Amino acid sequence: MNKPRIAVHKFSSCDGCQLTFLNLGEALLQLNEQVEILHFLEAGMSDAETEVDIAFVEGSLSTPNELERIQQVRANSRYLVSIGACATSGGLQALRNLEGQHDNWRDAIYARPEFIQTLKEVQPIAAAVQVDLELWGCPVSSAQILAAIRALLFDVAPIDDRDRVCLECKRQQAVCVLVTGAAPCMGPVTRTGCGALCPRFGRACYGCYGPSETPQTDTLAQRFAGFGLLPDAIARRFLLINSQAPAFLHTGKVFYHSGTGDQDD
């Protein structure tokens, strides 16, 4: 029997989520015995137009060419899985969406801006095509990737774990840095997947896995204000890696405008 076919595509990103594949080590070798990886530039395989069972997509849509390319990827894939913060919410590059001054920034940065082809706003993959599964994180975890592959190959809906990081902290018996240290921890509104890595080492979660299910972002922001954080500092907690995730964007913009005196949404 033919092996299931897999592709890993890169769009605007840092390659970190692709490296999660490579960092699987022995597990990647075992996976390669079960599937056929046809396109994965980071690993040296190039066949971008091939038809596959599962296409993993890293990165955001930042250029007109990427808008065209993602349509081809979708058409050639049975399942399309977006991986990482850039693909699921626009990532760090989507921070330029906040100011709405795309042309000014481009012209200030590049000596020949007429040669730079970019979209007015950065978009997640799901803004342009149907996505069958979103794996959040910056970067995603190897456990997420392996679990998704196993489920999809058996036509089983993968588990979309939206538990809060706080629940993972309790499972790991980690001391709450929000309660004990008055640290501006995003754990109460951030989905797990990282294993509560930062809080377990005494650091506040900074929301790299995106919003959890029904996140009470406004309430958490008020708690941060009670710690003495200024509006700009509160806004930065939400308007960071996953700034375009609706829940984070709403609360972040409220405090961002409060800090600048601009009340327009």
PDB file of C-alpha atoms in Angstrom:
ATOM      1  CA  MET A   1       0.000   0.000   0.000  1.00  0.00           C
ATOM      2  CA  ASN A   2       1.109   3.548  -0.688  1.00  0.00           C
ATOM      3  CA  LYS A   3       2.200   5.581   2.309  1.00  0.00           C
ATOM      4  CA  PRO A   4       0.205   8.690   3.277  1.00  0.00           C
ATOM      5  CA  ARG A   5       1.807  11.775   1.759  1.00  0.00           C
ATOM      6  CA  ILE A   6       2.789  14.863   3.760  1.00  0.00           C
ATOM      7  CA  ALA A   7       4.066  18.324   2.879  1.00  0.00           C
ATOM      8  CA  VAL A   8       5.392  21.135   5.058  1.00  0.00           C
ATOM      9  CA  HIS A   9       5.064  24.610   3.521  1.00  0.00           C
ATOM     10  CA  LYS A  10       6.679  27.848   4.639  1.00  0.00           C
ATOM     11  CA  PHE A  11       5.109  31.301   4.360  1.00  0.00           C
ATOM     12  CA  SER A  12       6.179  34.496   6.198  1.00  0.00           C
ATOM     13  CA  SER A  13       7.785  33.164   9.359  1.00  0.00           C
ATOM     14  CA  CYS A  14      11.008  32.465  11.225  1.00  0.00           C
ATOM     15  CA  ASP A  15      11.132  28.704  10.472  1.00  0.00           C
ATOM     16  CA  GLY A  16      10.770  27.868  14.179  1.00  0.00           C
ATOM     17  CA  CYS A  17       7.762  25.598  13.708  1.00  0.00           C
ATOM     18  CA  GLN A  18       9.499  23.726  10.899  1.00  0.00           C
ATOM     19  CA  LEU A  19      12.423  23.181  13.237  1.00  0.00           C
ATOM     20  CA  THR A  20       9.975  21.516  15.620  1.00  0.00           C
ATOM     21  CA  PHE A  21       9.659  18.783  12.988  1.00  0.00           C
ATOM     22  CA  LEU A  22      13.412  18.411  12.677  1.00  0.00           C
ATOM     23  CA  ASN A  23      13.862  18.414  16.443  1.00  0.00           C
ATOM     24  CA  LEU A  24      11.692  15.298  16.668  1.00  0.00           C
ATOM     25  CA  GLY A  25      14.905  13.369  16.145  1.00  0.00           C
ATOM     26  CA  GLU A  26      14.318   9.623  16.313  1.00  0.00           C
ATOM     27  CA  ALA A  27      10.550  10.158  16.266  1.00  0.00           C
ATOM     28  CA  LEU A  28      10.934  11.858  12.867  1.00  0.00           C
ATOM     29  CA  LEU A  29      12.768   8.801  11.517  1.00  0.00           C
ATOM     30  CA  GLN A  30       9.976   6.578  12.797  1.00  0.00           C
ATOM     31  CA  LEU A  31       7.400   8.905  11.245  1.00  0.00           C
ATOM     32  CA  ASN A  32       9.220   8.733   7.914  1.00  0.00           C
ATOM     33  CA  GLU A  33       8.704   4.960   7.923  1.00  0.00           C
ATOM     34  CA  GLN A  34       4.949   5.461   8.174  1.00  0.00           C
ATOM     35  CA  VAL A  35       4.460   8.406   5.806  1.00  0.00           C
ATOM     36  CA  GLU A  36       6.118   9.886   2.742  1.00  0.00           C
ATOM     37  CA  ILE A  37       7.304  13.471   3.209  1.00  0.00           C
ATOM     38  CA  LEU A  38       7.336  14.960  -0.289  1.00  0.00           C
ATOM     39  CA  HIS A  39       7.834  18.669   0.305  1.00  0.00           C
ATOM     40  CA  PHE A  40       9.804  20.124   3.203  1.00  0.00           C
ATOM     41  CA  LEU A  41      12.399  22.679   2.128  1.00  0.00           C
ATOM     42  CA  GLU A  42      13.921  22.897   5.600  1.00  0.00           C
ATOM     43  CA  ALA A  43      14.768  19.189   5.308  1.00  0.00           C
ATOM     44  CA  GLY A  44      15.800  19.313   1.639  1.00  0.00           C
ATOM     45  CA  MET A  45      12.670  17.974  -0.113  1.00  0.00           C
ATOM     46  CA  SER A  46      11.153  20.219  -2.783  1.00  0.00           C
ATOM     47  CA  ASP A  47       7.889  19.410  -4.575  1.00  0.00           C
ATOM     48  CA  ALA A  48       5.575  22.282  -3.678  1.00  0.00           C
ATOM     49  CA  GLU A  49       2.859  21.435  -6.218  1.00  0.00           C
ATOM     50  CA  THR A  50       2.415  17.771  -5.311  1.00  0.00           C
ATOM     51  CA  GLU A  51      -0.898  16.445  -3.981  1.00  0.00           C
ATOM     52  CA  VAL A  52      -0.730  15.251  -0.387  1.00  0.00           C
ATOM     53  CA  ASP A  53      -2.926  13.871   2.356  1.00  0.00           C
ATOM     54  CA  ILE A  54      -1.772  16.398   4.968  1.00  0.00           C
ATOM     55  CA  ALA A  55      -0.219  19.792   4.356  1.00  0.00           C
ATOM     56  CA  PHE A  56       1.306  21.636   7.292  1.00  0.00           C
ATOM     57  CA  VAL A  57       1.610  25.381   6.785  1.00  0.00           C
ATOM     58  CA  GLU A  58       3.919  27.590   8.806  1.00  0.00           C
ATOM     59  CA  GLY A  59       3.793  31.381   8.515  1.00  0.00           C
ATOM     60  CA  SER A  60       1.372  34.191   7.820  1.00  0.00           C
ATOM     61  CA  LEU A  61       0.056  35.659   4.570  1.00  0.00           C
ATOM     62  CA  SER A  62       2.073  38.833   4.056  1.00  0.00           C
ATOM     63  CA  THR A  63       2.488  39.146   0.288  1.00  0.00           C
ATOM     64  CA  PRO A  64       0.226  38.884  -2.789  1.00  0.00           C
ATOM     65  CA  ASN A  65       2.233  35.857  -3.933  1.00  0.00           C
ATOM     66  CA  GLU A  66       1.467  34.071  -0.668  1.00  0.00           C
ATOM     67  CA  LEU A  67      -2.257  34.650  -1.184  1.00  0.00           C
ATOM     68  CA  GLU A  68      -1.972  32.854  -4.521  1.00  0.00           C
ATOM     69  CA  ARG A  69       0.268  30.096  -3.205  1.00  0.00           C
ATOM     70  CA  ILE A  70      -1.981  29.185  -0.281  1.00  0.00           C
ATOM     71  CA  GLN A  71      -4.841  28.564  -2.723  1.00  0.00           C
ATOM     72  CA  GLN A  72      -2.687  26.017  -4.527  1.00  0.00           C
ATOM     73  CA  VAL A  73      -1.667  24.360  -1.280  1.00  0.00           C
ATOM     74  CA  ARG A  74      -5.316  24.079  -0.254  1.00  0.00           C
ATOM     75  CA  ALA A  75      -6.337  22.608  -3.603  1.00  0.00           C
ATOM     76  CA  ASN A  76      -3.594  19.975  -3.421  1.00  0.00           C
ATOM     77  CA  SER A  77      -4.260  18.883   0.169  1.00  0.00           C
ATOM     78  CA  ARG A  78      -6.817  16.585   1.725  1.00  0.00           C
ATOM     79  CA  TYR A  79      -6.190  18.142   5.140  1.00  0.00           C
ATOM     80  CA  LEU A  80      -4.580  21.512   5.757  1.00  0.00           C
ATOM     81  CA  VAL A  81      -3.089  22.204   9.186  1.00  0.00           C
ATOM     82  CA  SER A  82      -1.803  25.653  10.144  1.00  0.00           C
ATOM     83  CA  ILE A  83       1.009  25.483  12.689  1.00  0.00           C
ATOM     84  CA  GLY A  84       2.300  28.197  14.976  1.00  0.00           C
ATOM     85  CA  ALA A  85       1.324  31.730  15.920  1.00  0.00           C
ATOM     86  CA  CYS A  86       2.152  33.217  12.507  1.00  0.00           C
ATOM     87  CA  ALA A  87      -0.145  30.807  10.670  1.00  0.00           C
ATOM     88  CA  THR A  88      -2.961  30.881  13.230  1.00  0.00           C
ATOM     89  CA  SER A  89      -3.062  34.598  14.130  1.00  0.00           C
ATOM     90  CA  GLY A  90      -0.538  36.480  12.003  1.00  0.00           C
ATOM     91  CA  GLY A  91       2.354  36.325  14.449  1.00  0.00           C
ATOM     92  CA  LEU A  92       4.748  39.135  15.271  1.00  0.00           C
ATOM     93  CA  GLN A  93       4.635  40.525  11.737  1.00  0.00           C
ATOM     94  CA  ALA A  94       0.921  41.273  12.234  1.00  0.00           C
ATOM     95  CA  LEU A  95       1.889  43.979  14.737  1.00  0.00           C
ATOM     96  CA  ARG A  96       2.068  46.333  11.776  1.00  0.00           C
ATOM     97  CA  ASN A  97      -1.699  45.931  11.375  1.00  0.00           C
ATOM     98  CA  LEU A  98      -2.247  47.931  14.573  1.00  0.00           C
ATOM     99  CA  GLU A  99      -1.093  51.303  13.268  1.00  0.00           C
ATOM    100  CA  GLY A 100      -2.485  51.111   9.762  1.00  0.00           C
ATOM    101  CA  GLN A 101       0.598  52.860   8.389  1.00  0.00           C
ATOM    102  CA  HIS A 102       1.905  50.150   6.109  1.00  0.00           C
ATOM    103  CA  ASP A 103       3.164  52.497   3.383  1.00  0.00           C
ATOM    104  CA  ASN A 104       4.943  54.805   5.825  1.00  0.00           C
ATOM    105  CA  TRP A 105       6.774  51.943   7.544  1.00  0.00           C
ATOM    106  CA  ARG A 106       7.739  50.301   4.249  1.00  0.00           C
ATOM    107  CA  ASP A 107       9.073  53.541   2.813  1.00  0.00           C
ATOM    108  CA  ALA A 108      11.061  54.293   5.971  1.00  0.00           C
ATOM    109  CA  ILE A 109      12.704  50.858   6.115  1.00  0.00           C
ATOM    110  CA  TYR A 110      13.559  50.031   2.517  1.00  0.00           C
ATOM    111  CA  ALA A 111      15.802  52.067   0.246  1.00  0.00           C
ATOM    112  CA  ARG A 112      13.791  51.013  -2.846  1.00  0.00           C
ATOM    113  CA  PRO A 113      10.251  50.476  -1.514  1.00  0.00           C
ATOM    114  CA  GLU A 114       8.827  50.241  -5.037  1.00  0.00           C
ATOM    115  CA  PHE A 115      10.285  46.726  -5.242  1.00  0.00           C
ATOM    116  CA  ILE A 116       8.618  45.553  -2.007  1.00  0.00           C
ATOM    117  CA  GLN A 117       5.369  43.691  -2.608  1.00  0.00           C
ATOM    118  CA  THR A 118       3.431  43.279   0.635  1.00  0.00           C
ATOM    119  CA  LEU A 119      -0.183  43.203   1.677  1.00  0.00           C
ATOM    120  CA  LYS A 120      -1.660  46.146   3.542  1.00  0.00           C
ATOM    121  CA  GLU A 121      -2.356  43.810   6.471  1.00  0.00           C
ATOM    122  CA  VAL A 122      -0.881  40.492   7.554  1.00  0.00           C
ATOM    123  CA  GLN A 123      -3.425  37.651   7.646  1.00  0.00           C
ATOM    124  CA  PRO A 124      -3.570  34.198   9.242  1.00  0.00           C
ATOM    125  CA  ILE A 125      -3.995  31.221   6.926  1.00  0.00           C
ATOM    126  CA  ALA A 126      -7.668  30.757   7.856  1.00  0.00           C
ATOM    127  CA  ALA A 127      -8.458  34.232   6.505  1.00  0.00           C
ATOM    128  CA  ALA A 128      -7.890  32.980   2.951  1.00  0.00           C
ATOM    129  CA  VAL A 129      -8.677  29.249   2.867  1.00  0.00           C
ATOM    130  CA  GLN A 130     -10.428  26.558   4.864  1.00  0.00           C
ATOM    131  CA  VAL A 131      -8.167  25.188   7.593  1.00  0.00           C
ATOM    132  CA  ASP A 132      -8.938  21.740   9.000  1.00  0.00           C
ATOM    133  CA  LEU A 133      -6.872  22.132  12.168  1.00  0.00           C
ATOM    134  CA  GLU A 134      -4.997  24.964  13.874  1.00  0.00           C
ATOM    135  CA  LEU A 135      -2.023  24.156  16.105  1.00  0.00           C
ATOM    136  CA  TRP A 136      -1.174  27.231  18.174  1.00  0.00           C
ATOM    137  CA  GLY A 137       2.125  28.075  19.798  1.00  0.00           C
ATOM    138  CA  CYS A 138       5.378  29.903  19.186  1.00  0.00           C
ATOM    139  CA  PRO A 139       6.623  27.422  18.262  1.00  0.00           C
ATOM    140  CA  VAL A 140       4.214  24.504  18.239  1.00  0.00           C
ATOM    141  CA  SER A 141       5.189  21.466  20.266  1.00  0.00           C
ATOM    142  CA  SER A 142       6.348  18.198  18.751  1.00  0.00           C
ATOM    143  CA  ALA A 143       3.674  16.349  20.723  1.00  0.00           C
ATOM    144  CA  GLN A 144       0.981  18.428  18.987  1.00  0.00           C
ATOM    145  CA  ILE A 145       2.329  17.589  15.555  1.00  0.00           C
ATOM    146  CA  LEU A 146       2.619  13.848  16.160  1.00  0.00           C
ATOM    147  CA  ALA A 147      -0.844  13.654  17.714  1.00  0.00           C
ATOM    148  CA  ALA A 148      -2.362  15.549  14.773  1.00  0.00           C
ATOM    149  CA  ILE A 149      -0.731  13.272  12.202  1.00  0.00           C
ATOM    150  CA  ARG A 150      -1.850  10.105  13.961  1.00  0.00           C
ATOM    151  CA  ALA A 151      -5.430  11.343  14.275  1.00  0.00           C
ATOM    152  CA  LEU A 152      -5.779  12.640  10.720  1.00  0.00           C
ATOM    153  CA  LEU A 153      -4.306   9.516   9.156  1.00  0.00           C
ATOM    154  CA  PHE A 154      -7.062   7.516  10.841  1.00  0.00           C
ATOM    155  CA  ASP A 155      -9.719  10.097   9.882  1.00  0.00           C
ATOM    156  CA  VAL A 156     -10.243  10.930  13.543  1.00  0.00           C
ATOM    157  CA  ALA A 157     -10.834  14.516  14.593  1.00  0.00           C
ATOM    158  CA  PRO A 158      -7.750  15.657  16.553  1.00  0.00           C
ATOM    159  CA  ILE A 159      -8.312  16.915  20.076  1.00  0.00           C
ATOM    160  CA  ASP A 160      -8.338  20.707  20.186  1.00  0.00           C
ATOM    161  CA  ASP A 161      -7.012  21.319  23.696  1.00  0.00           C
ATOM    162  CA  ARG A 162      -8.137  24.768  24.834  1.00  0.00           C
ATOM    163  CA  ASP A 163      -7.450  24.313  28.542  1.00  0.00           C
ATOM    164  CA  ARG A 164      -5.802  27.245  30.273  1.00  0.00           C
ATOM    165  CA  VAL A 165      -2.133  27.231  31.214  1.00  0.00           C
ATOM    166  CA  CYS A 166      -3.338  27.547  34.834  1.00  0.00           C
ATOM    167  CA  LEU A 167      -4.703  24.004  34.678  1.00  0.00           C
ATOM    168  CA  GLU A 168      -1.376  22.752  33.386  1.00  0.00           C
ATOM    169  CA  CYS A 169       0.392  24.553  36.239  1.00  0.00           C
ATOM    170  CA  LYS A 170      -1.752  22.650  38.709  1.00  0.00           C
ATOM    171  CA  ARG A 171      -1.019  19.353  36.965  1.00  0.00           C
ATOM    172  CA  GLN A 172       2.696  20.146  37.145  1.00  0.00           C
ATOM    173  CA  GLN A 173       2.361  21.349  40.767  1.00  0.00           C
ATOM    174  CA  ALA A 174       3.843  24.713  39.804  1.00  0.00           C
ATOM    175  CA  VAL A 175       3.495  27.674  42.169  1.00  0.00           C
ATOM    176  CA  CYS A 176       1.198  30.364  40.723  1.00  0.00           C
ATOM    177  CA  VAL A 177       3.368  33.352  39.836  1.00  0.00           C
ATOM    178  CA  LEU A 178       0.275  35.551  39.445  1.00  0.00           C
ATOM    179  CA  VAL A 179      -0.951  34.957  42.986  1.00  0.00           C
ATOM    180  CA  THR A 180       2.336  34.565  44.859  1.00  0.00           C
ATOM    181  CA  GLY A 181       4.499  36.993  42.913  1.00  0.00           C
ATOM    182  CA  ALA A 182       2.038  39.511  41.472  1.00  0.00           C
ATOM    183  CA  ALA A 183       3.566  38.749  38.079  1.00  0.00           C
ATOM    184  CA  PRO A 184       1.534  39.805  35.006  1.00  0.00           C
ATOM    185  CA  CYS A 185       0.969  36.214  33.913  1.00  0.00           C
ATOM    186  CA  MET A 186      -1.165  35.508  30.849  1.00  0.00           C
ATOM    187  CA  GLY A 187      -1.804  31.919  31.969  1.00  0.00           C
ATOM    188  CA  PRO A 188      -5.471  32.481  32.939  1.00  0.00           C
ATOM    189  CA  VAL A 189      -6.373  33.402  29.332  1.00  0.00           C
ATOM    190  CA  THR A 190      -3.815  31.364  27.351  1.00  0.00           C
ATOM    191  CA  ARG A 191      -4.313  27.840  26.053  1.00  0.00           C
ATOM    192  CA  THR A 192      -1.986  25.120  27.210  1.00  0.00           C
ATOM    193  CA  GLY A 193       0.323  23.082  25.022  1.00  0.00           C
ATOM    194  CA  CYS A 194       3.659  24.271  26.374  1.00  0.00           C
ATOM    195  CA  GLY A 195       3.465  22.247  29.570  1.00  0.00           C
ATOM    196  CA  ALA A 196       3.418  25.513  31.592  1.00  0.00           C
ATOM    197  CA  LEU A 197       7.088  25.938  30.763  1.00  0.00           C
ATOM    198  CA  CYS A 198       7.521  29.557  31.866  1.00  0.00           C
ATOM    199  CA  PRO A 199       5.540  29.451  35.141  1.00  0.00           C
ATOM    200  CA  ARG A 200       7.321  26.248  36.169  1.00  0.00           C
ATOM    201  CA  PHE A 201      10.549  28.275  36.114  1.00  0.00           C
ATOM    202  CA  GLY A 202       9.040  31.223  37.970  1.00  0.00           C
ATOM    203  CA  ARG A 203       8.345  33.373  34.900  1.00  0.00           C
ATOM    204  CA  ALA A 204       5.029  34.834  33.828  1.00  0.00           C
ATOM    205  CA  CYS A 205       3.325  33.295  30.800  1.00  0.00           C
ATOM    206  CA  TYR A 206       3.379  35.709  27.854  1.00  0.00           C
ATOM    207  CA  GLY A 207       0.581  34.157  25.811  1.00  0.00           C
ATOM    208  CA  CYS A 208       2.520  32.472  23.011  1.00  0.00           C
ATOM    209  CA  TYR A 209      -0.126  29.723  22.617  1.00  0.00           C
ATOM    210  CA  GLY A 210      -2.966  32.165  21.983  1.00  0.00           C
ATOM    211  CA  PRO A 211      -6.356  32.526  23.687  1.00  0.00           C
ATOM    212  CA  SER A 212      -7.857  29.656  25.653  1.00  0.00           C
ATOM    213  CA  GLU A 213     -11.539  28.782  25.529  1.00  0.00           C
ATOM    214  CA  THR A 214     -13.726  31.706  26.737  1.00  0.00           C
ATOM    215  CA  PRO A 215     -10.796  33.855  27.923  1.00  0.00           C
ATOM    216  CA  GLN A 216     -11.708  36.611  30.389  1.00  0.00           C
ATOM    217  CA  THR A 217      -9.146  39.023  28.997  1.00  0.00           C
ATOM    218  CA  ASP A 218     -10.749  42.247  30.281  1.00  0.00           C
ATOM    219  CA  THR A 219     -10.845  40.862  33.817  1.00  0.00           C
ATOM    220  CA  LEU A 220      -7.192  39.813  33.683  1.00  0.00           C
ATOM    221  CA  ALA A 221      -6.202  43.218  32.322  1.00  0.00           C
ATOM    222  CA  GLN A 222      -7.907  44.887  35.279  1.00  0.00           C
ATOM    223  CA  ARG A 223      -5.932  42.592  37.587  1.00  0.00           C
ATOM    224  CA  PHE A 224      -2.726  43.749  35.902  1.00  0.00           C
ATOM    225  CA  ALA A 225      -3.800  47.351  36.468  1.00  0.00           C
ATOM    226  CA  GLY A 226      -4.231  46.497  40.139  1.00  0.00           C
ATOM    227  CA  PHE A 227      -0.577  45.430  40.172  1.00  0.00           C
ATOM    228  CA  GLY A 228       0.335  48.950  39.077  1.00  0.00           C
ATOM    229  CA  LEU A 229       1.003  48.271  35.387  1.00  0.00           C
ATOM    230  CA  LEU A 230       0.455  51.289  33.159  1.00  0.00           C
ATOM    231  CA  PRO A 231      -1.959  50.967  30.198  1.00  0.00           C
ATOM    232  CA  ASP A 232       0.876  50.675  27.679  1.00  0.00           C
ATOM    233  CA  ALA A 233       2.462  47.801  29.613  1.00  0.00           C
ATOM    234  CA  ILE A 234      -0.896  46.024  29.847  1.00  0.00           C
ATOM    235  CA  ALA A 235      -1.508  46.472  26.121  1.00  0.00           C
ATOM    236  CA  ARG A 236       1.867  44.916  25.351  1.00  0.00           C
ATOM    237  CA  ARG A 237       0.927  41.758  27.220  1.00  0.00           C
ATOM    238  CA  PHE A 238      -1.953  41.174  24.801  1.00  0.00           C
ATOM    239  CA  LEU A 239      -0.593  42.799  21.631  1.00  0.00           C
ATOM    240  CA  LEU A 240       2.433  40.610  21.166  1.00  0.00           C
ATOM    241  CA  ILE A 241       2.854  37.243  19.467  1.00  0.00           C
ATOM    242  CA  ASN A 242      -0.883  36.659  18.973  1.00  0.00           C
ATOM    243  CA  SER A 243      -1.968  40.289  18.646  1.00  0.00           C
ATOM    244  CA  GLN A 244      -4.594  39.544  15.979  1.00  0.00           C
ATOM    245  CA  ALA A 245      -6.393  36.839  17.952  1.00  0.00           C
ATOM    246  CA  PRO A 246      -9.772  38.576  18.524  1.00  0.00           C
ATOM    247  CA  ALA A 247      -9.853  38.226  22.318  1.00  0.00           C
ATOM    248  CA  PHE A 248      -6.314  39.545  22.750  1.00  0.00           C
ATOM    249  CA  LEU A 249      -6.770  42.254  20.133  1.00  0.00           C
ATOM    250  CA  HIS A 250      -9.912  43.677  21.739  1.00  0.00           C
ATOM    251  CA  THR A 251      -8.472  44.036  25.230  1.00  0.00           C
ATOM    252  CA  GLY A 252      -5.050  45.097  24.012  1.00  0.00           C
ATOM    253  CA  LYS A 253      -6.449  47.913  21.885  1.00  0.00           C
ATOM    254  CA  VAL A 254      -8.568  49.242  24.767  1.00  0.00           C
ATOM    255  CA  PHE A 255      -5.477  49.726  26.924  1.00  0.00           C
ATOM    256  CA  TYR A 256      -3.288  50.732  23.985  1.00  0.00           C
ATOM    257  CA  HIS A 257      -5.590  53.627  23.147  1.00  0.00           C
ATOM    258  CA  SER A 258      -6.011  54.447  26.814  1.00  0.00           C
ATOM    259  CA  GLY A 259      -2.265  54.858  27.124  1.00  0.00           C
ATOM    260  CA  THR A 260      -1.935  57.031  24.025  1.00  0.00           C
ATOM    261  CA  GLY A 261      -5.049  59.092  24.578  1.00  0.00           C
ATOM    262  CA  ASP A 262      -6.524  57.774  21.303  1.00  0.00           C
ATOM    263  CA  GLN A 263     -10.051  56.475  21.855  1.00  0.00           C
ATOM    264  CA  ASP A 264     -10.690  55.201  18.309  1.00  0.00           C
ATOM    265  CA  ASP A 265     -11.072  51.458  17.867  1.00  0.00           C
TER     266      ASP A 265
END
